[in-house]
């Protein structure tokens, strides 16, 4: 086999292969290192990180869930927490510090304030997805403007879903991972029960 066709090995390039198991460390130090690795991965990510991705940085016998619990216990008095949302975990500041963050930081146009109609459309999409504009019109008794849908899309709260079976196969709308994170939901199953009007 020539050097050109040989598979590259990180150790050949001067770097050591990534050691997940850390067998050379005593068990308590190994656990601390795994906790540090998980924290580092979560800290570096702007979106939730799933269990499978976190399992790549710890040994095969390690429980990602127990490591997460230990990290959460250590963060008890901190102004941020490790939360499980949208099928993974992520760091976020605790709600009681929102005013301090707004006072100190220039957050620009990151406001997620919604008009009543935007919130209504977002809820309709969340509960009835995939749904097209005609389906939304059936719910609201009037057309839902393309501008309103564009604003929700711009905030990355909705995206295009599968084509509708209606004539013309219009686009449908579905919620996104950002929607789940924004509303602190693990999945759509966490949406509150709909109270249907009594006949």
PDB file of C-alpha atoms in Angstrom:
ATOM      1  CA  UNK A   1       0.000   0.000   0.000  1.00  0.00           C
ATOM      2  CA  UNK A   2       1.415   3.397  -0.932  1.00  0.00           C
ATOM      3  CA  UNK A   3       1.354   6.454   1.294  1.00  0.00           C
ATOM      4  CA  UNK A   4      -1.134   8.078  -1.074  1.00  0.00           C
ATOM      5  CA  UNK A   5      -3.645   5.234  -0.769  1.00  0.00           C
ATOM      6  CA  UNK A   6      -3.107   4.494   2.933  1.00  0.00           C
ATOM      7  CA  UNK A   7      -5.874   5.714   5.251  1.00  0.00           C
ATOM      8  CA  UNK A   8      -4.860   8.763   7.254  1.00  0.00           C
ATOM      9  CA  UNK A   9      -4.312   8.173  10.931  1.00  0.00           C
ATOM     10  CA  UNK A  10      -4.333  11.225  13.229  1.00  0.00           C
ATOM     11  CA  UNK A  11      -1.291   9.818  15.048  1.00  0.00           C
ATOM     12  CA  UNK A  12       0.640   9.842  11.744  1.00  0.00           C
ATOM     13  CA  UNK A  13       0.114  13.590  11.450  1.00  0.00           C
ATOM     14  CA  UNK A  14       1.630  14.411  14.820  1.00  0.00           C
ATOM     15  CA  UNK A  15      -1.655  14.319  16.790  1.00  0.00           C
ATOM     16  CA  UNK A  16      -2.708  11.489  19.061  1.00  0.00           C
ATOM     17  CA  UNK A  17      -5.908   9.548  18.411  1.00  0.00           C
ATOM     18  CA  UNK A  18      -8.836  10.706  20.566  1.00  0.00           C
ATOM     19  CA  UNK A  19      -8.937   8.623  23.752  1.00  0.00           C
ATOM     20  CA  UNK A  20     -12.564   8.126  24.776  1.00  0.00           C
ATOM     21  CA  UNK A  21     -11.936   5.521  27.444  1.00  0.00           C
ATOM     22  CA  UNK A  22      -9.190   7.267  29.487  1.00  0.00           C
ATOM     23  CA  UNK A  23      -8.114   3.934  30.985  1.00  0.00           C
ATOM     24  CA  UNK A  24      -4.898   5.485  32.319  1.00  0.00           C
ATOM     25  CA  UNK A  25      -6.871   7.693  34.770  1.00  0.00           C
ATOM     26  CA  UNK A  26      -8.322   6.589  38.117  1.00  0.00           C
ATOM     27  CA  UNK A  27     -12.152   6.218  37.953  1.00  0.00           C
ATOM     28  CA  UNK A  28     -12.960   9.496  39.796  1.00  0.00           C
ATOM     29  CA  UNK A  29     -10.629  11.544  37.551  1.00  0.00           C
ATOM     30  CA  UNK A  30     -11.959   9.767  34.467  1.00  0.00           C
ATOM     31  CA  UNK A  31     -15.528  10.762  35.450  1.00  0.00           C
ATOM     32  CA  UNK A  32     -14.458  14.410  35.988  1.00  0.00           C
ATOM     33  CA  UNK A  33     -12.748  14.464  32.577  1.00  0.00           C
ATOM     34  CA  UNK A  34     -15.871  13.070  30.903  1.00  0.00           C
ATOM     35  CA  UNK A  35     -17.989  15.706  32.657  1.00  0.00           C
ATOM     36  CA  UNK A  36     -15.575  18.383  31.403  1.00  0.00           C
ATOM     37  CA  UNK A  37     -15.773  17.061  27.856  1.00  0.00           C
ATOM     38  CA  UNK A  38     -19.577  17.112  27.869  1.00  0.00           C
ATOM     39  CA  UNK A  39     -19.595  20.635  29.305  1.00  0.00           C
ATOM     40  CA  UNK A  40     -17.122  21.802  26.646  1.00  0.00           C
ATOM     41  CA  UNK A  41     -19.193  20.337  23.796  1.00  0.00           C
ATOM     42  CA  UNK A  42     -22.397  21.889  25.151  1.00  0.00           C
ATOM     43  CA  UNK A  43     -20.727  25.233  25.806  1.00  0.00           C
ATOM     44  CA  UNK A  44     -19.413  25.370  22.233  1.00  0.00           C
ATOM     45  CA  UNK A  45     -22.791  24.540  20.667  1.00  0.00           C
ATOM     46  CA  UNK A  46     -25.466  27.134  19.925  1.00  0.00           C
ATOM     47  CA  UNK A  47     -28.148  24.447  19.593  1.00  0.00           C
ATOM     48  CA  UNK A  48     -29.138  21.393  21.640  1.00  0.00           C
ATOM     49  CA  UNK A  49     -26.707  18.467  21.462  1.00  0.00           C
ATOM     50  CA  UNK A  50     -28.189  14.965  21.366  1.00  0.00           C
ATOM     51  CA  UNK A  51     -27.192  11.949  23.428  1.00  0.00           C
ATOM     52  CA  UNK A  52     -25.492  10.180  20.507  1.00  0.00           C
ATOM     53  CA  UNK A  53     -23.167  13.129  19.905  1.00  0.00           C
ATOM     54  CA  UNK A  54     -22.279  13.411  23.591  1.00  0.00           C
ATOM     55  CA  UNK A  55     -21.611   9.660  23.801  1.00  0.00           C
ATOM     56  CA  UNK A  56     -18.771  10.130  21.273  1.00  0.00           C
ATOM     57  CA  UNK A  57     -16.634  11.986  23.835  1.00  0.00           C
ATOM     58  CA  UNK A  58     -16.980   9.567  26.775  1.00  0.00           C
ATOM     59  CA  UNK A  59     -16.108   5.930  27.350  1.00  0.00           C
ATOM     60  CA  UNK A  60     -18.425   3.150  26.262  1.00  0.00           C
ATOM     61  CA  UNK A  61     -19.401   2.244  29.836  1.00  0.00           C
ATOM     62  CA  UNK A  62     -20.213   5.835  30.783  1.00  0.00           C
ATOM     63  CA  UNK A  63     -23.814   6.962  31.192  1.00  0.00           C
ATOM     64  CA  UNK A  64     -24.376  10.296  29.452  1.00  0.00           C
ATOM     65  CA  UNK A  65     -27.511  10.805  31.551  1.00  0.00           C
ATOM     66  CA  UNK A  66     -25.618  10.335  34.870  1.00  0.00           C
ATOM     67  CA  UNK A  67     -22.839  12.658  33.703  1.00  0.00           C
ATOM     68  CA  UNK A  68     -25.477  15.263  32.789  1.00  0.00           C
ATOM     69  CA  UNK A  69     -27.114  14.864  36.232  1.00  0.00           C
ATOM     70  CA  UNK A  70     -23.765  15.472  37.945  1.00  0.00           C
ATOM     71  CA  UNK A  71     -23.142  18.591  35.838  1.00  0.00           C
ATOM     72  CA  UNK A  72     -26.653  19.863  36.614  1.00  0.00           C
ATOM     73  CA  UNK A  73     -26.067  19.296  40.355  1.00  0.00           C
ATOM     74  CA  UNK A  74     -22.868  21.370  40.214  1.00  0.00           C
ATOM     75  CA  UNK A  75     -24.697  24.213  38.451  1.00  0.00           C
ATOM     76  CA  UNK A  76     -27.292  24.562  41.231  1.00  0.00           C
ATOM     77  CA  UNK A  77     -26.289  28.069  42.327  1.00  0.00           C
ATOM     78  CA  UNK A  78     -25.097  29.347  38.951  1.00  0.00           C
ATOM     79  CA  UNK A  79     -26.990  31.913  36.818  1.00  0.00           C
ATOM     80  CA  UNK A  80     -27.185  29.386  33.984  1.00  0.00           C
ATOM     81  CA  UNK A  81     -28.474  25.839  33.746  1.00  0.00           C
ATOM     82  CA  UNK A  82     -28.158  22.734  31.622  1.00  0.00           C
ATOM     83  CA  UNK A  83     -31.609  22.105  30.132  1.00  0.00           C
ATOM     84  CA  UNK A  84     -33.017  19.259  28.082  1.00  0.00           C
ATOM     85  CA  UNK A  85     -34.850  20.678  25.065  1.00  0.00           C
ATOM     86  CA  UNK A  86     -35.600  19.631  21.489  1.00  0.00           C
ATOM     87  CA  UNK A  87     -34.130  16.152  21.861  1.00  0.00           C
ATOM     88  CA  UNK A  88     -30.823  17.240  23.383  1.00  0.00           C
ATOM     89  CA  UNK A  89     -29.182  19.376  26.043  1.00  0.00           C
ATOM     90  CA  UNK A  90     -27.991  22.971  26.011  1.00  0.00           C
ATOM     91  CA  UNK A  91     -26.790  25.685  28.366  1.00  0.00           C
ATOM     92  CA  UNK A  92     -29.055  28.672  28.922  1.00  0.00           C
ATOM     93  CA  UNK A  93     -29.343  31.458  31.433  1.00  0.00           C
ATOM     94  CA  UNK A  94     -31.933  31.170  34.172  1.00  0.00           C
ATOM     95  CA  UNK A  95     -35.083  33.261  33.557  1.00  0.00           C
ATOM     96  CA  UNK A  96     -34.590  35.443  36.657  1.00  0.00           C
ATOM     97  CA  UNK A  97     -31.478  36.963  35.047  1.00  0.00           C
ATOM     98  CA  UNK A  98     -33.237  38.086  31.839  1.00  0.00           C
ATOM     99  CA  UNK A  99     -33.543  41.725  32.990  1.00  0.00           C
ATOM    100  CA  UNK A 100     -29.856  41.892  33.933  1.00  0.00           C
ATOM    101  CA  UNK A 101     -28.848  40.545  30.520  1.00  0.00           C
ATOM    102  CA  UNK A 102     -31.098  43.034  28.719  1.00  0.00           C
ATOM    103  CA  UNK A 103     -29.700  45.917  30.810  1.00  0.00           C
ATOM    104  CA  UNK A 104     -26.059  45.014  30.151  1.00  0.00           C
ATOM    105  CA  UNK A 105     -26.101  43.683  26.599  1.00  0.00           C
ATOM    106  CA  UNK A 106     -27.099  45.213  23.301  1.00  0.00           C
ATOM    107  CA  UNK A 107     -29.321  42.418  22.058  1.00  0.00           C
ATOM    108  CA  UNK A 108     -30.271  44.257  18.876  1.00  0.00           C
ATOM    109  CA  UNK A 109     -33.269  42.904  16.993  1.00  0.00           C
ATOM    110  CA  UNK A 110     -33.442  39.560  18.785  1.00  0.00           C
ATOM    111  CA  UNK A 111     -36.835  40.245  20.324  1.00  0.00           C
ATOM    112  CA  UNK A 112     -39.201  37.308  20.190  1.00  0.00           C
ATOM    113  CA  UNK A 113     -42.249  39.372  21.104  1.00  0.00           C
ATOM    114  CA  UNK A 114     -45.273  38.206  19.143  1.00  0.00           C
ATOM    115  CA  UNK A 115     -48.475  39.887  18.080  1.00  0.00           C
ATOM    116  CA  UNK A 116     -51.658  38.064  19.047  1.00  0.00           C
ATOM    117  CA  UNK A 117     -52.129  36.940  15.432  1.00  0.00           C
ATOM    118  CA  UNK A 118     -48.525  35.680  15.135  1.00  0.00           C
ATOM    119  CA  UNK A 119     -48.934  33.658  18.325  1.00  0.00           C
ATOM    120  CA  UNK A 120     -52.257  32.297  17.088  1.00  0.00           C
ATOM    121  CA  UNK A 121     -50.780  31.227  13.749  1.00  0.00           C
ATOM    122  CA  UNK A 122     -47.754  29.691  15.465  1.00  0.00           C
ATOM    123  CA  UNK A 123     -50.050  27.692  17.764  1.00  0.00           C
ATOM    124  CA  UNK A 124     -52.230  26.593  14.828  1.00  0.00           C
ATOM    125  CA  UNK A 125     -49.155  25.364  12.950  1.00  0.00           C
ATOM    126  CA  UNK A 126     -47.775  23.601  16.042  1.00  0.00           C
ATOM    127  CA  UNK A 127     -51.021  21.718  16.712  1.00  0.00           C
ATOM    128  CA  UNK A 128     -52.091  21.017  13.111  1.00  0.00           C
ATOM    129  CA  UNK A 129     -48.821  20.548  11.225  1.00  0.00           C
ATOM    130  CA  UNK A 130     -48.245  20.041   8.422  1.00  0.00           C
ATOM    131  CA  UNK A 131     -50.788  22.697   7.465  1.00  0.00           C
ATOM    132  CA  UNK A 132     -51.066  24.955   4.411  1.00  0.00           C
ATOM    133  CA  UNK A 133     -52.399  28.527   4.114  1.00  0.00           C
ATOM    134  CA  UNK A 134     -55.879  27.260   3.195  1.00  0.00           C
ATOM    135  CA  UNK A 135     -55.927  25.163   6.375  1.00  0.00           C
ATOM    136  CA  UNK A 136     -54.897  28.214   8.401  1.00  0.00           C
ATOM    137  CA  UNK A 137     -57.650  30.241   6.686  1.00  0.00           C
ATOM    138  CA  UNK A 138     -60.154  27.547   7.720  1.00  0.00           C
ATOM    139  CA  UNK A 139     -59.041  27.932  11.355  1.00  0.00           C
ATOM    140  CA  UNK A 140     -58.989  31.747  11.447  1.00  0.00           C
ATOM    141  CA  UNK A 141     -61.881  32.429   9.060  1.00  0.00           C
ATOM    142  CA  UNK A 142     -59.656  34.692   6.947  1.00  0.00           C
ATOM    143  CA  UNK A 143     -56.437  34.585   4.915  1.00  0.00           C
ATOM    144  CA  UNK A 144     -53.187  34.535   6.863  1.00  0.00           C
ATOM    145  CA  UNK A 145     -50.803  37.019   5.281  1.00  0.00           C
ATOM    146  CA  UNK A 146     -47.626  35.875   3.597  1.00  0.00           C
ATOM    147  CA  UNK A 147     -45.793  38.638   5.508  1.00  0.00           C
ATOM    148  CA  UNK A 148     -46.814  37.168   8.859  1.00  0.00           C
ATOM    149  CA  UNK A 149     -45.644  33.709   7.775  1.00  0.00           C
ATOM    150  CA  UNK A 150     -42.399  35.235   6.471  1.00  0.00           C
ATOM    151  CA  UNK A 151     -41.764  36.853   9.892  1.00  0.00           C
ATOM    152  CA  UNK A 152     -42.224  33.504  11.652  1.00  0.00           C
ATOM    153  CA  UNK A 153     -39.958  31.877   9.067  1.00  0.00           C
ATOM    154  CA  UNK A 154     -37.347  34.655   9.522  1.00  0.00           C
ATOM    155  CA  UNK A 155     -37.311  33.932  13.275  1.00  0.00           C
ATOM    156  CA  UNK A 156     -36.723  30.272  12.296  1.00  0.00           C
ATOM    157  CA  UNK A 157     -39.850  29.148  14.172  1.00  0.00           C
ATOM    158  CA  UNK A 158     -41.512  27.574  11.123  1.00  0.00           C
ATOM    159  CA  UNK A 159     -40.265  25.923   7.944  1.00  0.00           C
ATOM    160  CA  UNK A 160     -41.716  24.356   4.800  1.00  0.00           C
ATOM    161  CA  UNK A 161     -43.240  20.942   5.267  1.00  0.00           C
ATOM    162  CA  UNK A 162     -44.389  18.357   2.728  1.00  0.00           C
ATOM    163  CA  UNK A 163     -46.645  19.394  -0.141  1.00  0.00           C
ATOM    164  CA  UNK A 164     -50.352  19.386   0.677  1.00  0.00           C
ATOM    165  CA  UNK A 165     -52.617  16.871  -1.074  1.00  0.00           C
ATOM    166  CA  UNK A 166     -54.930  19.780  -2.032  1.00  0.00           C
ATOM    167  CA  UNK A 167     -55.174  20.799  -5.704  1.00  0.00           C
ATOM    168  CA  UNK A 168     -51.999  22.607  -6.764  1.00  0.00           C
ATOM    169  CA  UNK A 169     -50.014  20.829  -4.015  1.00  0.00           C
ATOM    170  CA  UNK A 170     -49.363  23.981  -1.952  1.00  0.00           C
ATOM    171  CA  UNK A 171     -46.511  24.141   0.554  1.00  0.00           C
ATOM    172  CA  UNK A 172     -47.305  23.311   4.142  1.00  0.00           C
ATOM    173  CA  UNK A 173     -45.766  24.696   7.311  1.00  0.00           C
ATOM    174  CA  UNK A 174     -44.205  22.880  10.250  1.00  0.00           C
ATOM    175  CA  UNK A 175     -42.453  24.034  13.403  1.00  0.00           C
ATOM    176  CA  UNK A 176     -38.663  23.851  13.816  1.00  0.00           C
ATOM    177  CA  UNK A 177     -36.124  22.893  16.457  1.00  0.00           C
ATOM    178  CA  UNK A 178     -35.845  26.621  17.233  1.00  0.00           C
ATOM    179  CA  UNK A 179     -39.572  26.576  18.046  1.00  0.00           C
ATOM    180  CA  UNK A 180     -39.010  23.768  20.562  1.00  0.00           C
ATOM    181  CA  UNK A 181     -36.048  25.565  22.153  1.00  0.00           C
ATOM    182  CA  UNK A 182     -37.855  28.918  22.271  1.00  0.00           C
ATOM    183  CA  UNK A 183     -40.888  27.459  24.034  1.00  0.00           C
ATOM    184  CA  UNK A 184     -38.866  25.081  26.230  1.00  0.00           C
ATOM    185  CA  UNK A 185     -40.304  21.885  24.746  1.00  0.00           C
ATOM    186  CA  UNK A 186     -38.553  18.534  24.480  1.00  0.00           C
ATOM    187  CA  UNK A 187     -40.884  17.520  21.629  1.00  0.00           C
ATOM    188  CA  UNK A 188     -44.314  18.422  20.241  1.00  0.00           C
ATOM    189  CA  UNK A 189     -45.807  15.880  22.655  1.00  0.00           C
ATOM    190  CA  UNK A 190     -45.046  18.448  25.395  1.00  0.00           C
ATOM    191  CA  UNK A 191     -47.550  20.943  23.945  1.00  0.00           C
ATOM    192  CA  UNK A 192     -50.429  21.576  26.381  1.00  0.00           C
ATOM    193  CA  UNK A 193     -53.659  19.691  25.734  1.00  0.00           C
ATOM    194  CA  UNK A 194     -56.028  21.603  23.472  1.00  0.00           C
ATOM    195  CA  UNK A 195     -59.284  22.529  25.172  1.00  0.00           C
ATOM    196  CA  UNK A 196     -61.968  22.104  22.568  1.00  0.00           C
ATOM    197  CA  UNK A 197     -65.082  24.302  22.827  1.00  0.00           C
ATOM    198  CA  UNK A 198     -68.117  22.547  24.272  1.00  0.00           C
ATOM    199  CA  UNK A 199     -70.981  22.024  21.804  1.00  0.00           C
TER     200      UNK A 199
END
